XYZ file of C-alpha atoms in Angstrom:
523
model
C 105.499 128.077 128.880
C 107.754 126.900 126.033
C 106.340 128.245 122.773
C 107.051 126.607 119.377
C 107.213 129.294 116.744
C 105.464 128.856 113.440
C 108.130 130.694 111.502
C 110.956 128.692 109.933
C 113.998 130.905 109.302
C 113.121 133.652 106.846
C 110.487 131.596 105.063
C 107.056 133.121 104.662
C 104.539 131.329 106.862
C 101.167 130.066 105.806
C 99.533 131.483 108.996
C 98.690 134.989 110.145
C 101.245 136.089 112.748
C 101.540 138.638 115.513
C 104.277 140.409 113.540
C 101.903 141.002 110.647
C 99.276 142.412 113.017
C 101.786 144.840 114.552
C 102.939 145.899 111.077
C 99.428 147.128 110.171
C 100.227 150.852 109.967
C 96.730 152.257 110.449
C 96.389 150.559 113.843
C 99.593 152.161 115.251
C 100.283 149.256 117.589
C 103.552 149.074 119.553
C 105.238 146.043 121.104
C 106.079 146.625 124.792
C 107.123 143.168 126.025
C 108.195 139.835 124.576
C 111.162 138.602 122.571
C 111.581 139.039 118.793
C 110.877 135.302 118.401
C 107.437 135.793 119.919
C 106.442 137.827 116.866
C 106.235 134.562 114.925
C 103.277 133.415 117.006
C 100.207 132.553 114.984
C 97.084 134.640 115.490
C 93.800 132.749 115.130
C 91.531 135.557 116.371
C 91.173 138.595 118.635
C 88.641 139.294 121.366
C 88.051 142.151 123.831
C 87.525 140.834 127.404
C 87.224 142.626 130.773
C 86.013 139.803 133.049
C 87.899 137.534 135.423
C 89.480 134.330 134.110
C 89.483 135.561 130.509
C 91.189 132.408 129.194
C 87.803 130.693 129.389
C 86.643 132.862 126.495
C 89.769 132.633 124.360
C 90.793 129.917 121.963
C 94.401 128.831 121.623
C 96.479 131.301 119.548
C 93.978 134.105 120.123
C 94.880 137.682 121.176
C 93.181 139.232 124.176
C 92.331 142.943 124.044
C 91.672 144.886 127.275
C 91.352 148.407 128.679
C 92.650 147.191 132.100
C 89.328 147.884 133.810
C 89.775 145.230 136.499
C 93.561 145.612 136.796
C 93.746 149.108 138.350
C 95.957 149.207 141.489
C 96.172 145.395 141.678
C 99.679 144.115 140.872
C 98.734 140.536 141.744
C 95.871 140.575 139.212
C 98.191 142.109 136.594
C 100.822 139.372 137.001
C 98.172 136.611 137.222
C 96.637 137.722 133.927
C 99.953 137.222 132.066
C 100.497 133.782 133.627
C 96.939 132.721 132.781
C 97.165 133.794 129.142
C 100.590 132.194 128.705
C 99.369 128.905 130.165
C 96.298 128.945 127.889
C 98.435 129.311 124.740
C 97.240 132.812 123.885
C 99.298 134.627 121.266
C 99.475 138.009 123.017
C 97.796 140.808 124.961
C 96.724 144.137 123.480
C 96.403 146.930 126.089
C 94.379 150.037 125.253
C 96.219 153.024 126.796
C 94.417 156.173 127.912
C 90.979 154.625 128.399
C 91.112 153.375 132.000
C 94.861 153.534 132.671
C 97.190 156.067 131.158
C 99.777 153.370 130.336
C 100.478 149.695 130.752
C 101.137 148.812 134.423
C 104.808 148.113 135.240
C 104.067 144.851 137.071
C 102.243 143.503 134.022
C 105.184 144.329 131.740
C 107.703 142.802 134.162
C 105.741 139.525 134.293
C 105.376 139.525 130.502
C 109.147 139.931 130.051
C 109.773 137.142 132.537
C 107.432 134.797 130.600
C 108.554 136.079 127.165
C 104.879 136.796 126.553
C 104.153 139.529 123.975
C 102.247 142.628 125.096
C 101.475 145.485 122.741
C 99.746 148.823 123.231
C 96.742 150.176 121.371
C 96.563 154.003 121.221
C 93.362 155.687 122.359
C 92.732 156.817 118.785
C 92.385 153.162 117.656
C 89.136 151.431 118.734
C 89.644 147.844 119.848
C 86.996 146.811 117.342
C 89.339 147.947 114.555
C 92.042 145.574 115.804
C 89.516 142.725 115.866
C 88.314 143.595 112.356
C 91.850 143.620 110.910
C 92.607 140.215 112.433
C 89.393 138.626 111.159
C 89.659 140.092 107.651
C 93.275 138.929 107.368
C 92.318 135.447 108.473
C 89.438 135.346 106.005
C 91.672 136.352 103.094
C 94.130 133.613 104.057
C 91.354 131.038 104.262
C 90.246 132.004 100.762
C 93.836 131.750 99.540
C 94.186 128.324 101.183
C 90.930 127.224 99.562
C 92.182 128.308 96.134
C 95.515 126.608 96.785
C 93.805 123.390 97.891
C 91.641 123.409 94.760
C 94.766 123.788 92.629
C 96.500 120.963 94.494
C 93.473 118.701 94.109
C 93.314 119.376 90.354
C 97.007 118.536 90.019
C 96.523 115.281 91.963
C 93.441 114.211 89.993
C 95.481 114.461 86.797
C 97.583 111.564 88.153
C 94.655 109.205 87.537
C 95.466 109.426 83.819
C 98.870 107.782 84.340
C 99.438 103.985 84.149
C 100.526 103.653 87.791
C 97.748 105.771 89.274
C 98.537 105.070 92.927
C 102.251 105.775 92.566
C 101.608 108.916 90.513
C 99.198 110.349 93.111
C 101.664 109.804 95.960
C 104.615 111.171 93.968
C 102.712 114.321 92.988
C 101.491 114.835 96.564
C 105.045 114.642 97.937
C 106.361 117.006 95.270
C 103.702 119.746 95.344
C 103.403 119.878 99.153
C 107.156 119.362 99.754
C 106.540 116.625 102.336
C 107.691 113.077 102.869
C 104.852 110.705 102.008
C 104.478 107.113 103.157
C 101.548 104.798 102.343
C 101.398 101.813 104.702
C 99.426 98.628 104.220
C 99.577 95.317 106.098
C 102.926 94.214 104.676
C 104.308 96.985 102.464
C 105.275 100.649 102.526
C 105.420 103.013 99.542
C 107.724 105.949 100.318
C 108.120 109.212 98.390
C 110.521 111.875 99.603
C 112.257 111.878 102.989
C 110.423 111.165 106.216
C 110.294 108.858 109.259
C 111.192 105.197 108.695
C 108.561 102.522 108.115
C 109.168 100.806 111.469
C 108.931 104.120 113.351
C 105.610 104.883 111.678
C 104.188 101.419 112.348
C 105.192 101.685 116.006
C 103.642 105.156 116.341
C 100.379 104.061 114.703
C 100.073 100.686 116.450
C 96.714 100.464 118.181
C 95.538 103.870 116.933
C 91.858 104.125 116.001
C 91.070 104.683 112.327
C 90.850 108.486 112.549
C 93.323 111.211 111.502
C 96.267 111.687 113.884
C 99.017 114.281 114.357
C 102.314 112.614 115.294
C 105.740 113.718 116.506
C 108.429 111.211 115.516
C 112.004 112.285 116.200
C 112.619 115.454 114.197
C 109.433 114.993 112.188
C 105.892 116.307 112.498
C 103.473 114.027 110.687
C 99.792 113.875 109.823
C 98.365 110.368 109.382
C 95.032 109.586 107.739
C 93.461 106.100 107.619
C 93.033 104.383 104.258
C 90.066 101.952 104.136
C 90.926 98.490 102.781
C 88.789 95.549 101.689
C 90.710 93.191 104.008
C 89.611 95.067 107.131
C 93.190 96.072 108.052
C 93.553 99.840 108.320
C 96.119 101.319 105.972
C 97.679 104.712 106.661
C 98.762 107.674 104.554
C 101.395 109.737 106.373
C 102.619 113.195 105.334
C 105.693 114.302 107.312
C 107.753 117.487 107.504
C 110.620 118.710 109.671
C 109.799 120.293 113.053
C 111.350 123.625 112.113
C 109.039 124.049 109.122
C 105.764 125.933 109.593
C 102.496 124.056 109.984
C 100.361 124.014 106.884
C 96.607 123.426 107.158
C 96.482 122.706 103.424
C 98.666 119.630 103.964
C 96.030 118.060 106.212
C 93.199 118.830 103.805
C 95.247 117.589 100.846
C 96.042 114.376 102.761
C 92.333 113.618 103.001
C 91.966 114.339 99.281
C 94.805 111.909 98.521
C 93.091 109.194 100.570
C 89.960 109.637 98.437
C 92.047 109.516 95.252
C 93.789 106.336 96.415
C 90.391 104.739 96.961
C 89.333 105.850 93.495
C 92.576 104.522 91.974
C 92.076 101.166 93.722
C 88.523 101.024 92.373
C 89.709 101.742 88.834
C 92.457 99.128 89.211
C 89.926 96.536 90.370
C 87.659 97.333 87.432
C 90.578 97.057 85.014
C 91.687 93.752 86.540
C 88.152 92.407 86.357
C 87.861 93.410 82.707
C 91.230 91.789 81.963
C 90.097 88.664 83.797
C 86.868 88.479 81.782
C 88.725 88.880 78.480
C 91.272 86.209 79.406
C 88.500 83.828 80.485
C 86.562 84.362 77.241
C 89.680 83.627 75.189
C 90.492 80.469 77.136
C 86.944 79.142 76.733
C 87.146 79.785 72.994
C 90.439 77.877 72.859
C 88.940 74.959 74.805
C 85.992 74.757 72.426
C 88.363 74.867 69.435
C 85.615 76.484 67.408
C 87.327 79.654 66.219
C 89.734 80.640 63.509
C 93.270 79.603 64.602
C 94.833 82.779 63.261
C 92.334 84.949 65.138
C 92.832 82.965 68.357
C 96.603 83.233 68.017
C 96.335 86.988 67.586
C 94.068 87.333 70.635
C 96.458 85.210 72.721
C 99.404 87.372 71.661
C 97.695 90.386 73.257
C 98.129 88.655 76.630
C 101.737 87.653 75.974
C 101.085 84.057 74.856
C 102.728 82.526 71.812
C 100.696 79.360 71.239
C 103.362 77.956 68.930
C 105.564 77.594 72.027
C 105.037 74.870 74.671
C 102.243 75.574 77.155
C 100.395 73.581 79.797
C 96.668 73.188 80.412
C 95.974 72.776 84.114
C 92.594 71.880 85.634
C 91.985 72.541 89.337
C 89.020 70.883 91.040
C 87.746 70.116 94.511
C 88.137 66.497 95.603
C 84.800 66.213 97.373
C 82.359 68.648 95.815
C 82.057 71.812 93.775
C 80.391 73.758 96.578
C 83.676 75.243 97.843
C 85.099 75.822 94.389
C 84.649 79.589 94.381
C 86.943 79.825 97.418
C 89.463 77.533 95.711
C 89.411 79.713 92.603
C 90.102 82.855 94.637
C 93.057 81.214 96.404
C 94.525 79.822 93.213
C 94.186 83.000 91.190
C 95.821 84.918 94.060
C 98.754 82.482 93.850
C 99.316 83.072 90.141
C 102.492 85.034 89.382
C 102.114 88.552 87.984
C 103.005 87.512 84.448
C 101.072 88.004 81.212
C 101.428 84.439 79.929
C 98.567 83.012 81.980
C 94.922 82.558 81.046
C 92.366 81.417 83.624
C 88.657 80.675 83.518
C 86.001 78.872 85.496
C 84.586 76.335 83.049
C 82.089 73.567 83.824
C 82.723 73.690 87.556
C 86.527 73.669 87.515
C 89.299 76.232 87.256
C 91.166 75.953 83.951
C 94.601 77.508 83.485
C 96.703 77.875 80.364
C 100.232 78.601 81.567
C 103.260 79.324 79.435
C 106.347 79.099 81.650
C 109.339 76.956 82.477
C 108.738 73.599 84.244
C 110.317 75.008 87.414
C 107.969 78.005 87.513
C 104.958 75.760 86.809
C 105.981 73.482 89.677
C 106.299 76.451 92.047
C 102.864 77.747 91.027
C 101.175 74.378 91.564
C 102.961 73.755 94.871
C 101.751 77.112 96.175
C 98.233 76.416 94.928
C 98.024 73.003 96.579
C 99.459 74.352 99.834
C 96.802 77.084 99.948
C 93.843 74.722 99.387
C 94.104 71.260 101.036
C 90.945 69.986 99.322
C 92.170 70.784 95.812
C 93.318 68.326 93.134
C 95.203 69.234 89.955
C 95.306 67.592 86.547
C 97.785 68.546 83.819
C 97.164 67.731 80.163
C 99.649 66.920 77.448
C 101.966 69.711 76.336
C 100.322 72.250 74.018
C 102.224 73.483 70.954
C 99.368 74.850 68.828
C 95.794 76.084 69.110
C 94.506 72.682 68.010
C 96.219 70.951 70.962
C 94.405 72.908 73.684
C 91.013 71.168 73.481
C 92.657 67.727 73.672
C 94.957 68.759 76.534
C 91.927 70.069 78.413
C 90.262 66.644 78.083
C 93.440 65.045 79.436
C 93.482 67.322 82.467
C 89.781 66.715 83.182
C 90.346 62.947 83.033
C 93.242 63.347 85.450
C 91.165 65.245 88.034
C 88.383 62.629 87.852
C 90.937 59.857 88.431
C 92.259 61.745 91.461
C 88.750 62.450 92.758
C 87.955 58.711 92.861
C 91.372 57.574 94.038
C 91.327 55.890 97.476
C 94.597 57.673 98.317
C 93.885 61.278 99.294
C 97.604 62.070 99.497
C 97.765 61.925 95.700
C 96.683 65.378 94.578
C 98.397 65.987 91.218
C 98.315 63.849 88.081
C 100.047 64.586 84.779
C 98.981 63.198 81.411
C 102.229 61.262 81.217
C 101.283 59.428 84.426
C 97.812 58.322 83.267
C 97.210 54.644 82.409
C 96.549 53.557 78.840
C 92.813 53.168 79.393
C 92.454 56.793 80.471
C 94.587 57.928 77.522
C 92.361 55.953 75.102
C 89.255 57.647 76.502
C 90.871 61.061 76.322
C 91.972 60.451 72.724
C 88.708 58.972 71.444
C 86.306 61.007 73.559
C 84.130 59.479 76.260
C 80.934 59.771 74.220
C 82.323 57.541 71.453
C 83.470 54.919 73.956
C 80.142 54.998 75.773
C 78.180 54.533 72.539
C 80.102 51.308 71.881
C 79.739 50.150 75.491
C 76.034 51.000 75.842
C 74.855 47.448 76.820
C 77.501 47.153 79.529
C 76.894 50.631 80.919
C 73.096 50.234 80.849
C 73.296 47.032 82.905
C 75.718 48.515 85.466
C 73.639 51.666 85.876
C 70.615 49.554 86.771
C 72.521 47.232 89.156
C 74.486 49.408 91.557
C 75.613 46.584 93.840
C 77.037 44.617 90.932
C 78.715 47.723 89.515
C 80.257 48.434 92.927
C 81.540 44.869 93.136
C 83.289 45.071 89.749
C 84.708 48.531 90.444
C 86.191 47.511 93.797
C 87.467 44.248 92.307
C 89.400 46.211 89.647
C 90.659 48.812 92.149
C 92.079 46.041 94.343
C 93.873 44.527 91.332
C 91.364 41.650 91.052
C 92.148 40.387 94.569
C 88.870 38.891 95.844
C 89.950 38.846 99.492
C 90.981 42.484 99.661
C 88.000 43.624 97.608
C 85.554 41.728 99.849
C 87.134 43.286 102.931
C 86.604 46.752 101.512
C 82.968 45.906 100.754
C 82.422 44.156 104.114
C 81.344 41.015 102.276
C 82.222 37.364 102.570
C 84.554 36.436 99.666
C 81.981 33.963 98.352
C 79.359 36.722 98.243
C 81.678 38.828 96.119
C 82.420 35.850 93.826
C 78.670 35.356 93.373
C 78.188 38.977 92.304
C 81.066 38.787 89.853
C 79.592 35.586 88.317
C 76.255 37.373 87.885
C 78.025 40.117 85.895
C 79.711 37.481 83.711
C 76.434 35.618 83.092
C 74.337 38.657 82.207
C 76.945 40.403 80.032
C 78.371 37.226 78.522
C 81.882 38.093 79.639
C 84.664 36.264 81.411
C 86.700 38.044 84.066
C 89.579 35.756 83.175
C 89.673 36.784 79.519
C 92.053 39.781 78.980
C 89.925 41.136 76.116
C 86.721 40.996 78.174
C 88.479 42.557 81.171
C 89.786 45.372 78.958
C 86.353 46.035 77.451
C 84.668 46.125 80.852
C 87.395 48.280 82.439
C 87.412 50.900 79.656
C 83.600 51.003 79.573
C 83.463 51.667 83.307
C 86.333 54.151 83.041
C 84.457 56.182 80.430
C 81.442 56.313 82.729
C 83.146 57.087 86.010
C 86.327 58.955 85.381
C 85.343 61.373 82.624
C 82.776 64.102 83.464
C 79.944 64.897 81.101
C 81.571 68.188 80.184
C 84.517 66.395 78.625
C 82.318 64.199 76.432
C 80.985 67.150 74.476
C 83.883 67.475 72.066
């Protein structure tokens, strides 16, 4: 069989080899067959066996020890033994001379040379148990060394969690200390450190693989891939790759699993930091909306997040057109669409998402377009431009008025309204505050609240630009029935729907009731 050596050039391997076993002076072993390259074979254990089909009792890379008890005068059995061990991936055969046979049979050595399979002799003065003991003690010392090395590697990697870019630092340190090419794959991105297989090659090799560790051969690379759990359900992968000619290193595989755990820890710390940042930004924005703090203190707090409130900013309110039940999903979509810049504050306040954004008009447009595209049920109101702390509370009222106008608009295609596009009545309410308007219009509002059909008639009449025919069609009424209801409103309230002053009073009163939420009135 073709054997891949574990020795790369003159480099010292990280495995116990047949050469090191033969170099143990006290055993006095001598190589009788096999090429010099075969001395680089790894030795994972040694076992003395005298039964038929010995490969059943040997693991791969083990050495078989025998006295030749069942091989006497049987050339076919001697040749078959070499072929069996070679096919099973054994590392070599140790033959005890002078116990059963005076020397190694010629047929056995000929077959070993033909297969390039190493055979060595054990002198009668050396018990086979001593060979087994040397192998096992050497392996144990290497396992202890690997354990100490892995502990050192893990300590070095954990230190990366102190750096600002924890994930990048962990991967960079892993690539450097293990001298491997490292690639971290997620659904749409690859982070590469050092040289290794290309991203597309790795994705192709891992396509359809279950989420368990895998050993891969990609071109001239040997790679170990470990799955990285993600919150999205898509399996990420951490791949450590090295050239084929380099020796295998069990520590690399163990360290890869440690890196996966550290990446999970780094992601958890990042999420906690982002959540804390989000809470602090939300608390600041709510304080700015309430306009109850010291302006200098609020300016200083805003500066921490990259906002200069003396420069133009925009207050944006995002709401759901139909209800607030789906608003949490809207908030998640919209916050995911925000650009990774510091000059943005966001908070959920009174059932809507409030944003304070300091950016160019083009960037603001791009943000809002992406938001609206991601949530078809969303509506957006933008307040007047903010140029000081004192402007924010008023701009917030503007934006809330705008979303209420959009919510009640018969045209669902209209999803964004700016303060500059609001009619004068809405601007008056935003300026004065809905509570002040409602206190002056209490008799009108009290009557309309108690007479829903009459209120609906007036509202539809105004929405259809005082066209009785179109308004009656919307209400499924005869035009005369609508005229009757409008006359009742005039009689009870003492108004005339032909008098501009009376129309203005009634329209603004109803506007303060319908198009400004209670939260905006508390100013």
